mmCIF file of C-alpha atoms and ligand atoms in Angstrom:
data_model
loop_
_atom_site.group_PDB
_atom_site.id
_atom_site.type_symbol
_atom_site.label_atom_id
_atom_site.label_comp_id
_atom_site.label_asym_id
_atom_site.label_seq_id
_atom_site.Cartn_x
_atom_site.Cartn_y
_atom_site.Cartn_z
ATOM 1 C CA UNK A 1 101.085 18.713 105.129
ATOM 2 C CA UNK A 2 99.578 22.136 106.257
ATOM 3 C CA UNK A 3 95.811 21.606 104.730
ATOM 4 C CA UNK A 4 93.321 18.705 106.253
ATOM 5 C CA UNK A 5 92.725 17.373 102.698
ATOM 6 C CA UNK A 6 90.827 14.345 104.264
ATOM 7 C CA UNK A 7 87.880 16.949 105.598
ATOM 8 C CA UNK A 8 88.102 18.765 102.535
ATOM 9 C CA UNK A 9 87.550 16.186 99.953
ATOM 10 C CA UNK A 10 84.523 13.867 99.806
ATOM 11 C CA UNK A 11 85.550 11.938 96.506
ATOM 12 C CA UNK A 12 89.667 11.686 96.201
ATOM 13 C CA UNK A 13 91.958 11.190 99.326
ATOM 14 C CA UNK A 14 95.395 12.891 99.288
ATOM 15 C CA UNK A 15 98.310 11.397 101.460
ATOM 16 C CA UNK A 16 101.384 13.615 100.907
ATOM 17 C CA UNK A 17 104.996 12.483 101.997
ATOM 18 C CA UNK A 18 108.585 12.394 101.885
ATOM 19 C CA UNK A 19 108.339 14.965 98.848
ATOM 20 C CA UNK A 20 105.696 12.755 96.765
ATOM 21 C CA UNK A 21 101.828 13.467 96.907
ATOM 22 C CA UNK A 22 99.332 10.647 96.037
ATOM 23 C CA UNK A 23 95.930 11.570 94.772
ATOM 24 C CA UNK A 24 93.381 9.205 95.205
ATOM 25 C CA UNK A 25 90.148 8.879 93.420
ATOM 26 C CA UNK A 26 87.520 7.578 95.956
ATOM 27 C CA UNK A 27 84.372 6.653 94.643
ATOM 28 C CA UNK A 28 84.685 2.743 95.064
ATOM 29 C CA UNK A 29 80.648 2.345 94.915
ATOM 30 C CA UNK A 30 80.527 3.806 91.401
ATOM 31 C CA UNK A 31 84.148 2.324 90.183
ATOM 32 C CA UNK A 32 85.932 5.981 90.599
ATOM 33 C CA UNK A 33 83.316 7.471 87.858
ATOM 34 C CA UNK A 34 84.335 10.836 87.062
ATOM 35 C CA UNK A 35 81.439 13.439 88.460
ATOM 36 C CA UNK A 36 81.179 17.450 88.592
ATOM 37 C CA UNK A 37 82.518 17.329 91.970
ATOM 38 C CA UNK A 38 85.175 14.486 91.108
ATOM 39 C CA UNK A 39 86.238 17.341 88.979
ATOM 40 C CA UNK A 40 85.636 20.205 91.187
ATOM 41 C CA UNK A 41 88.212 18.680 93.813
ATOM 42 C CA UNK A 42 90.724 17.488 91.227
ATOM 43 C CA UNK A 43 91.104 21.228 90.442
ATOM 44 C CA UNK A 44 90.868 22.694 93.761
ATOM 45 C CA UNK A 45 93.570 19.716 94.550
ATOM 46 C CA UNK A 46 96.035 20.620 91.455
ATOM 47 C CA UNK A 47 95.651 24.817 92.843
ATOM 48 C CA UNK A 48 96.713 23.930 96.280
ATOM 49 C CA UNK A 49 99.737 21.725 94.795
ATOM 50 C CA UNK A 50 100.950 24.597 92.890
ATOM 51 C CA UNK A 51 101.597 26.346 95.803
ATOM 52 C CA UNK A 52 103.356 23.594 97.798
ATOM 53 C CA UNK A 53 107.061 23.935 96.348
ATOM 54 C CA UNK A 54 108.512 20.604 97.971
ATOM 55 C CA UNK A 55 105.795 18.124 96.384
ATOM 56 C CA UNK A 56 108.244 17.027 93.495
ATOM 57 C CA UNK A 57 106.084 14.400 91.556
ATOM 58 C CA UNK A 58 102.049 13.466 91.873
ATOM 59 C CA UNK A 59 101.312 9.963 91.370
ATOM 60 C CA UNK A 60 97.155 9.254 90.664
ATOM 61 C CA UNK A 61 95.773 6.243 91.368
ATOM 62 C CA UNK A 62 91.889 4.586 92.385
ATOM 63 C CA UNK A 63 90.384 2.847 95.148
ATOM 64 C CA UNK A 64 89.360 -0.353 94.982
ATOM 65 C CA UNK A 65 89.358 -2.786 92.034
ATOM 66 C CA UNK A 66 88.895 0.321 89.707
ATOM 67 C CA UNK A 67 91.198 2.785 88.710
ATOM 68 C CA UNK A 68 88.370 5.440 86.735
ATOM 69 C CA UNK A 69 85.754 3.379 84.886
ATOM 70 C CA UNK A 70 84.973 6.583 82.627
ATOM 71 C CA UNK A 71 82.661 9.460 83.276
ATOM 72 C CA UNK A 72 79.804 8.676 85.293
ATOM 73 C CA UNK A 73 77.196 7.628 83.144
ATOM 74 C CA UNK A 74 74.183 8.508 85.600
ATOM 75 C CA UNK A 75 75.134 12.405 85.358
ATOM 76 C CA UNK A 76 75.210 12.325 81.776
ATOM 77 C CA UNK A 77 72.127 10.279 80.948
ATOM 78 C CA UNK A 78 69.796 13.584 81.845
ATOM 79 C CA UNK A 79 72.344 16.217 80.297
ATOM 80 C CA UNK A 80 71.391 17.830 77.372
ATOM 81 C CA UNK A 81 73.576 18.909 74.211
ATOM 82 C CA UNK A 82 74.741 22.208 75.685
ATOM 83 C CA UNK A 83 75.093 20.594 79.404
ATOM 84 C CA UNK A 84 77.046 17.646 77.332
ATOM 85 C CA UNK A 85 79.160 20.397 75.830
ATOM 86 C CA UNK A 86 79.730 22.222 79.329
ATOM 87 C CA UNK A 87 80.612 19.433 81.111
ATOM 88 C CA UNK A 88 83.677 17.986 78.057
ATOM 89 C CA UNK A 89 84.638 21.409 78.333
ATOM 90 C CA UNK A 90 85.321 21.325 82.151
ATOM 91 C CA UNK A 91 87.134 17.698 82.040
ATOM 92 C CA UNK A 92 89.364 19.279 79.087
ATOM 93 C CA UNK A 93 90.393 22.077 81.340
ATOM 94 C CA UNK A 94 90.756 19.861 84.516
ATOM 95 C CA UNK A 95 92.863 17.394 82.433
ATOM 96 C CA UNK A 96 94.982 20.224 81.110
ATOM 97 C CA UNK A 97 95.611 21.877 84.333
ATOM 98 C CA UNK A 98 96.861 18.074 85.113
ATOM 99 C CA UNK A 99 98.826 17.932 82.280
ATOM 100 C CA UNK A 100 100.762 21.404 82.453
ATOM 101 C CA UNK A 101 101.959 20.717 86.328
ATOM 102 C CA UNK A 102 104.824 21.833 86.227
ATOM 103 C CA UNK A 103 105.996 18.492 88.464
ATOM 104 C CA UNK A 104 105.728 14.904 86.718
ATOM 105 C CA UNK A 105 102.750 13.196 87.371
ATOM 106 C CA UNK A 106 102.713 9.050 87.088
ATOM 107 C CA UNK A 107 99.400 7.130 86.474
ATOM 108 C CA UNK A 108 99.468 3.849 89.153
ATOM 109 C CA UNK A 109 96.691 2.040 86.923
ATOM 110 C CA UNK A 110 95.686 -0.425 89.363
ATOM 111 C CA UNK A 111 91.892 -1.829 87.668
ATOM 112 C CA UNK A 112 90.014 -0.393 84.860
ATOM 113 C CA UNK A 113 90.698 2.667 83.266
ATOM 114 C CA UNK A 114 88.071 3.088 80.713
ATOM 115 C CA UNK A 115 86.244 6.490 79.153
ATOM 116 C CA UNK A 116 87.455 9.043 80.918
ATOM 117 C CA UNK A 117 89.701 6.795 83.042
ATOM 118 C CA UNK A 118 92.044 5.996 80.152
ATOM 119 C CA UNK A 119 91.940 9.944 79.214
ATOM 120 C CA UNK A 120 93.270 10.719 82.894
ATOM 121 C CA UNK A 121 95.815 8.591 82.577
ATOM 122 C CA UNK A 122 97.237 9.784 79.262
ATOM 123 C CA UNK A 123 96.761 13.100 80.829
ATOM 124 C CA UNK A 124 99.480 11.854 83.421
ATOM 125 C CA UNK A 125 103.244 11.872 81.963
ATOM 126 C CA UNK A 126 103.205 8.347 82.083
ATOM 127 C CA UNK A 127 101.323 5.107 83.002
ATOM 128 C CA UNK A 128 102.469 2.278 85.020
ATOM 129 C CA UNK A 129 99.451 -0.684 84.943
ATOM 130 C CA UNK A 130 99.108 -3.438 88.014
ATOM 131 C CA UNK A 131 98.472 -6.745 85.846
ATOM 132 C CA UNK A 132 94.524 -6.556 86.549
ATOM 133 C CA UNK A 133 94.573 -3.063 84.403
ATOM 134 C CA UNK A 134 92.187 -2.760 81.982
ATOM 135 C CA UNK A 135 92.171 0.200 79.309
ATOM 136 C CA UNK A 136 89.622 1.451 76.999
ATOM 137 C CA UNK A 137 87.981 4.073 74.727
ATOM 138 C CA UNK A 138 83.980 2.526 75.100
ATOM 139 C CA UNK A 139 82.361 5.580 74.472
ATOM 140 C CA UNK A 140 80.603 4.550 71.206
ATOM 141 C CA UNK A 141 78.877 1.608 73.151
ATOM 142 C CA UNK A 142 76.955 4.582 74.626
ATOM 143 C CA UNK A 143 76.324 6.626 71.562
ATOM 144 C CA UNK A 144 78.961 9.325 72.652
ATOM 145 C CA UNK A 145 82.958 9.704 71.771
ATOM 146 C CA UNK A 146 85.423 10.559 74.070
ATOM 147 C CA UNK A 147 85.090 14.360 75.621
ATOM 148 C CA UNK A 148 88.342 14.964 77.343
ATOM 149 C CA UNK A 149 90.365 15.225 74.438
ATOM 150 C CA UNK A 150 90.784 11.100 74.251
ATOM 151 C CA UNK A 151 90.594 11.097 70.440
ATOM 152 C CA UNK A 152 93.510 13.415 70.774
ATOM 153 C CA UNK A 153 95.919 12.016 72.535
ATOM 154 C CA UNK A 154 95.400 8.396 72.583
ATOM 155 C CA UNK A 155 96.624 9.022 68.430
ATOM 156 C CA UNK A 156 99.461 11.255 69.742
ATOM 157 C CA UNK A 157 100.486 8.489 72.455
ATOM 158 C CA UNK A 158 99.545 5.125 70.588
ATOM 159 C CA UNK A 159 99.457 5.989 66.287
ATOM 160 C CA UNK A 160 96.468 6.461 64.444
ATOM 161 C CA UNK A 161 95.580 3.149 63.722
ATOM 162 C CA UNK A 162 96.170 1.974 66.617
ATOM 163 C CA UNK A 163 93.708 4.780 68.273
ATOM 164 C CA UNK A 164 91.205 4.465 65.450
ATOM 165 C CA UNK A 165 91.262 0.819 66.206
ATOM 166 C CA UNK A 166 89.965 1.113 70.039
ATOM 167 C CA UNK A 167 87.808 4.060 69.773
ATOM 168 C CA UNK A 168 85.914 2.274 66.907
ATOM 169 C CA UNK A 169 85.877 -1.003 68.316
ATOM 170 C CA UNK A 170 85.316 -0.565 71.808
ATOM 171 C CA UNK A 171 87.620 -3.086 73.236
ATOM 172 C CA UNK A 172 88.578 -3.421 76.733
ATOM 173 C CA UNK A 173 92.250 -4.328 76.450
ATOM 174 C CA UNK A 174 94.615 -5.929 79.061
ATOM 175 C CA UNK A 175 97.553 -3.997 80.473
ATOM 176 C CA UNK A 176 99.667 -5.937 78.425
ATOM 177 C CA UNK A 177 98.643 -5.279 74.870
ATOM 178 C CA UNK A 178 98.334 -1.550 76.371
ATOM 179 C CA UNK A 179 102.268 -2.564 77.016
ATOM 180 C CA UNK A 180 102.748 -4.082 73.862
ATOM 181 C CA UNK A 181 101.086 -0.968 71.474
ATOM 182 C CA UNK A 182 103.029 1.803 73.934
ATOM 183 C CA UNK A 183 100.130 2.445 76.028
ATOM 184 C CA UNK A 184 101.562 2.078 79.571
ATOM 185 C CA UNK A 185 105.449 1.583 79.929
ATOM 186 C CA UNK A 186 105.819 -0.831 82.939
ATOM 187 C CA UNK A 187 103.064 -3.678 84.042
ATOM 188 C CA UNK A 188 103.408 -5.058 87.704
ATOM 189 C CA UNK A 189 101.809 -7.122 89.211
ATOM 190 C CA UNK A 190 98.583 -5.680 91.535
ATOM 191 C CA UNK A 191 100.562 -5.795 95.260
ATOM 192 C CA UNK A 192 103.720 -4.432 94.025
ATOM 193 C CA UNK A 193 102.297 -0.850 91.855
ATOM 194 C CA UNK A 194 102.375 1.393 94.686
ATOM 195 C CA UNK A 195 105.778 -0.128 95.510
ATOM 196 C CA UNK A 196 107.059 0.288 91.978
ATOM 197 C CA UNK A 197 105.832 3.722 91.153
ATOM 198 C CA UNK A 198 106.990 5.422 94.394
ATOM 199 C CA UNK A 199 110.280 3.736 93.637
ATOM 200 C CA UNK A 200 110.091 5.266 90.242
ATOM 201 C CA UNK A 201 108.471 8.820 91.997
ATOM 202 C CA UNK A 202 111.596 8.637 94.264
ATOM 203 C CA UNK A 203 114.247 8.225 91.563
ATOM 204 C CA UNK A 204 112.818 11.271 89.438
ATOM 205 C CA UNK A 205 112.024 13.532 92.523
ATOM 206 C CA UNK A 206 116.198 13.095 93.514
ATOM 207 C CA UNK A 207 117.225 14.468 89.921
ATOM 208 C CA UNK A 208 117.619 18.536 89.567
ATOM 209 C CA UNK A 209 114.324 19.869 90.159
ATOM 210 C CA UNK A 210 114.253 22.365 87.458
ATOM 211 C CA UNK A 211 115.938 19.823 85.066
ATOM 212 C CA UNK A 212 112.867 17.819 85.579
ATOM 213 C CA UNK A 213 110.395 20.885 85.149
ATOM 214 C CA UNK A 214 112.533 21.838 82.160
ATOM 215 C CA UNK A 215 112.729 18.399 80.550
ATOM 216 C CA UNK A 216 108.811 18.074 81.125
ATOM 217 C CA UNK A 217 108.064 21.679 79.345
ATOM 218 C CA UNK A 218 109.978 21.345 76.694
ATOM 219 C CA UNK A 219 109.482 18.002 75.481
ATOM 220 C CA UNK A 220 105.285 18.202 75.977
ATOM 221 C CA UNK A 221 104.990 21.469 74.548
ATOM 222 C CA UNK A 222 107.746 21.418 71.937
ATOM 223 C CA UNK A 223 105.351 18.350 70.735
ATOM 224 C CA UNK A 224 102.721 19.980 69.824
ATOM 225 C CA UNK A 225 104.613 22.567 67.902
ATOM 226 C CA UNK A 226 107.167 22.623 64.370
ATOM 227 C CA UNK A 227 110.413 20.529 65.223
ATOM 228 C CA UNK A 228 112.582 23.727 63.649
ATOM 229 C CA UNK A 229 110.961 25.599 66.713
ATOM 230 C CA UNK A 230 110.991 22.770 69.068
ATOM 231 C CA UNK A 231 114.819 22.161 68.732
ATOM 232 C CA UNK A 232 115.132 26.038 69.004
ATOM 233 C CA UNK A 233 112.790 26.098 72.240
ATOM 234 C CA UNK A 234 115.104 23.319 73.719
ATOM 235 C CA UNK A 235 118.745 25.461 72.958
ATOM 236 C CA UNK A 236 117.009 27.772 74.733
ATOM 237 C CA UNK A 237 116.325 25.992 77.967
ATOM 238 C CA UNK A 238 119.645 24.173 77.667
ATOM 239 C CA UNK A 239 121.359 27.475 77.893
ATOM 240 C CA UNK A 240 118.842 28.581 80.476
ATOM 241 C CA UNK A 241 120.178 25.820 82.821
ATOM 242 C CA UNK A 242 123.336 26.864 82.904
ATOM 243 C CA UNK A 243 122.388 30.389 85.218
ATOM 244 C CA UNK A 244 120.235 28.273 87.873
ATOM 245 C CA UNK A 245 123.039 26.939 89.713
ATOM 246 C CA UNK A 246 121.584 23.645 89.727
ATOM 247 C CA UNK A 247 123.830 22.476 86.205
ATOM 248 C CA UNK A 248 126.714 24.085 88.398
ATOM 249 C CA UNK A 249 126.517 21.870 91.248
ATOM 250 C CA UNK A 250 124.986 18.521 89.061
ATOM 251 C CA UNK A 251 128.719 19.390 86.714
ATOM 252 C CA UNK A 252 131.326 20.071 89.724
ATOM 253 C CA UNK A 253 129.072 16.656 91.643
ATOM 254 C CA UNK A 254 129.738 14.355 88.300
ATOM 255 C CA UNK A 255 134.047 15.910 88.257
ATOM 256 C CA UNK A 256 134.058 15.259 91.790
ATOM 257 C CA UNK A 257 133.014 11.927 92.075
ATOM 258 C CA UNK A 258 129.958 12.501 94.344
ATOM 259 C CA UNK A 259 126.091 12.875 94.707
ATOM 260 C CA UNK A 260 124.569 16.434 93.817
ATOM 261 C CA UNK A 261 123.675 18.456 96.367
ATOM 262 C CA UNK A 262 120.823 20.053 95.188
HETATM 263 N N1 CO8 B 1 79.436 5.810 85.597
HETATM 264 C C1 CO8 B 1 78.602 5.629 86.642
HETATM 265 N N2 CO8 B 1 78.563 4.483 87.352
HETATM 266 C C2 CO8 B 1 79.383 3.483 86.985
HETATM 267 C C3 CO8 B 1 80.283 3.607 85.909
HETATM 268 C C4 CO8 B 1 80.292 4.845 85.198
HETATM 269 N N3 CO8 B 1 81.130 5.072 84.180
HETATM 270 N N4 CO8 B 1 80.955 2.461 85.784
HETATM 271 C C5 CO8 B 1 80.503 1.645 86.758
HETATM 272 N N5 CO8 B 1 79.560 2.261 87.487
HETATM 273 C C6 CO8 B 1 78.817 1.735 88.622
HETATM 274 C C7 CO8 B 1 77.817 0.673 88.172
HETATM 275 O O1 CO8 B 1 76.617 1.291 87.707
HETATM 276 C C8 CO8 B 1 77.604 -0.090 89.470
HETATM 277 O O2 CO8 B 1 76.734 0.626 90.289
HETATM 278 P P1 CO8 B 1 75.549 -0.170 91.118
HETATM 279 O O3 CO8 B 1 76.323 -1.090 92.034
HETATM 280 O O4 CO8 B 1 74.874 0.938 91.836
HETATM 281 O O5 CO8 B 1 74.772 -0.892 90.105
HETATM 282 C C9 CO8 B 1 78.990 -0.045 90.110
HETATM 283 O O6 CO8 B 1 79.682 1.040 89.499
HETATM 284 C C10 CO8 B 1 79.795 -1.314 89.885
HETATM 285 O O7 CO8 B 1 79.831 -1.546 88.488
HETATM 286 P P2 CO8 B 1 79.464 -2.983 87.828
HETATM 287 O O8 CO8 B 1 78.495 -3.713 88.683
HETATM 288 O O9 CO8 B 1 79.080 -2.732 86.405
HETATM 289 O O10 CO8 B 1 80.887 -3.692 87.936
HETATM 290 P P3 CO8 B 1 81.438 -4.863 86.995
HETATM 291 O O11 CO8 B 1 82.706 -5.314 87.624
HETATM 292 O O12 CO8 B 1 80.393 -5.855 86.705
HETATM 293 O O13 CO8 B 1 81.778 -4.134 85.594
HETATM 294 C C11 CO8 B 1 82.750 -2.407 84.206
HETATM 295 C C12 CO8 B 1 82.819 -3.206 85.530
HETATM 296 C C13 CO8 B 1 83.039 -3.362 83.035
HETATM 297 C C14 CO8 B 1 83.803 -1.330 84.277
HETATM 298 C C15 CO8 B 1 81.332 -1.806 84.044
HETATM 299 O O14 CO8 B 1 80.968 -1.142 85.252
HETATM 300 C C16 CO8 B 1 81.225 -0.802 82.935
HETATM 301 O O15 CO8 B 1 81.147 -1.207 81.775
HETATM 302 N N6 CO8 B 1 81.202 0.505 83.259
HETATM 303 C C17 CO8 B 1 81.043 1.563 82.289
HETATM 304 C C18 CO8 B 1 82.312 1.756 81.499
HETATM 305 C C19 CO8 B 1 82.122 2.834 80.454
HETATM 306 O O16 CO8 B 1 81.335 2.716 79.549
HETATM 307 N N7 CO8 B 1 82.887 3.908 80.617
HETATM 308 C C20 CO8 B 1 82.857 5.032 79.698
HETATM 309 C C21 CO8 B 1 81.872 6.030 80.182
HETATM 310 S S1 CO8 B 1 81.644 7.330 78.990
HETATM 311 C C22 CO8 B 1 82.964 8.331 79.220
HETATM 312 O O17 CO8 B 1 83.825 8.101 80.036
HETATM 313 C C23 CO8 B 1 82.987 9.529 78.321
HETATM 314 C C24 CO8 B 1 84.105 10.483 78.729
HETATM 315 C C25 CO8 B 1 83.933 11.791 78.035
HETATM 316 C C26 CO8 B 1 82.737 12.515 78.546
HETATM 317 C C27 CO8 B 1 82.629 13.839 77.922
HETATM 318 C C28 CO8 B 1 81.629 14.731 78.604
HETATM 319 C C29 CO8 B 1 80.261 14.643 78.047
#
């Protein structure tokens, strides 16, 4: 690691190693609640990571027994409609610049991930919840609805229904009904996460790396777009991997009986 993150940063710690950074969010004495500069060094976090061509997946997790408890309330009780409107706007962006890494970034839910917590995590490829995880769309307790696109993609992640059901109701659900209604896709228990998902960061950051770029692109944004185009965005990937050498050496590893060498 080139950059002294740790003087840099007042609210998220980074510890980057062995190919695998870890983004922190570090606000214990207000549960992780997302703030303008929570946001501010998110995105200043994400630029630097672009440039840093080793890191090969970003795992996000919180300090303390919260993972994000939402956006912080005491910044938005004074905000106005068009400050209200400025500052979704900003979270949107922040939690698409997240989402388009080109890398694979894992959510290590470790306490409550309500609000704006549960919309970083579905902002994350996937989510892997300690036991003591607790997800939720409360927003309508307040008088609001989500603002970083969590009415969005909690129906494209969970169903409509299923969406409707906890932005409407409010509930604070354990990790394992998130399990159950496709949520998260793995629930640990609290002292082995960290364990689990750089175990799981490991496995995906020793696969091709522009397989993994590749699969990521082309699965989010074909998504979000007609399947007729989606299959034809994936022939044309698939036949893009065959000039990057990497499908060369992954082919002649598999006929050879051996590891890649990527
Ligand atoms: N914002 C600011 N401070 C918070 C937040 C928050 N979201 N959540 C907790 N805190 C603070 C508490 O005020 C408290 O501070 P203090 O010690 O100074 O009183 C400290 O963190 C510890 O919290 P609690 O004492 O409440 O801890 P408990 O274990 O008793 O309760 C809960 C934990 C259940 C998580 C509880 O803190 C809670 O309900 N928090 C609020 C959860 C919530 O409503 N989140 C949604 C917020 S709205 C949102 O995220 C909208 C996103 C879109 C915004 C769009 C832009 C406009």
């Amino acid at each position: 690691m080139d950059k002294n993150y740790a003087e840099e940063n007042l609210t998220i710690k980074i510890n980057i190693s062995d190919k695998i950074a870890i983004l922190t969010l570090s606000r214990p004495e207000a549960l992780n609640a997302l703030n303008s500069l929570v946001f501010y060094e998110i995105d200043r976090f994400l630029d630097s990571l672009e440039q840093l061509n080793e890191i090969r997946v970003l795992i996000i997790t919180g300090e303390g027994k919260s993972f994000v408890a939402g956006a912080d309330i005491s910044e938005m009780s004074s905000m106005n409609q068009e400050e209200g409107l400025a500052f979704s706007l900003k979270g949107q962006k922040v939690f698409q610049h997240l989402e388009s890494l080109k890398i694979p970034v894992i959510a290590a839910v470790n306490g409550f991930a309500l609000g704006g917590g549960c919309e970083l995590t579905m902002s994350c490829d996937f989510r892997i919840a300690s036991t003591k995880a607790k997800f939720g769309q409360p927003e309508v307790n307040l008088g609001l609805i989500p603002g970083y696109a969590g009415t969005q993609r909690l129906s494209r992640l969970i169903g409509l229904g299923n969406a409707l059901h906890l932005l409407m109701t409010a509930d604070v659900i354990s990790a394992e009904e998130a399990f159950r209604i496709g949520l998260v896709q793995k629930v640990v228990e609290p002292e082995e996460l960290m364990n689990v998902v750089m175990e799981l960061a490991q496995k995906i950051a020793m696969k091709g790396k522009k397989a993994i770029e590749n699969v990521k692109y082309v699965t989010r944004h074909g998504y979000n777009i007609p399947f007729d185009d989606a299959c034809k965005l994936e022939a044309s990937y698939f036949g893009n991997s065959f000039g990057n050498g990497e499908s060369g050496e992954g082919m002649k590893a598999f006929l050879e009986k051996r590891k890649p060498n990527w």
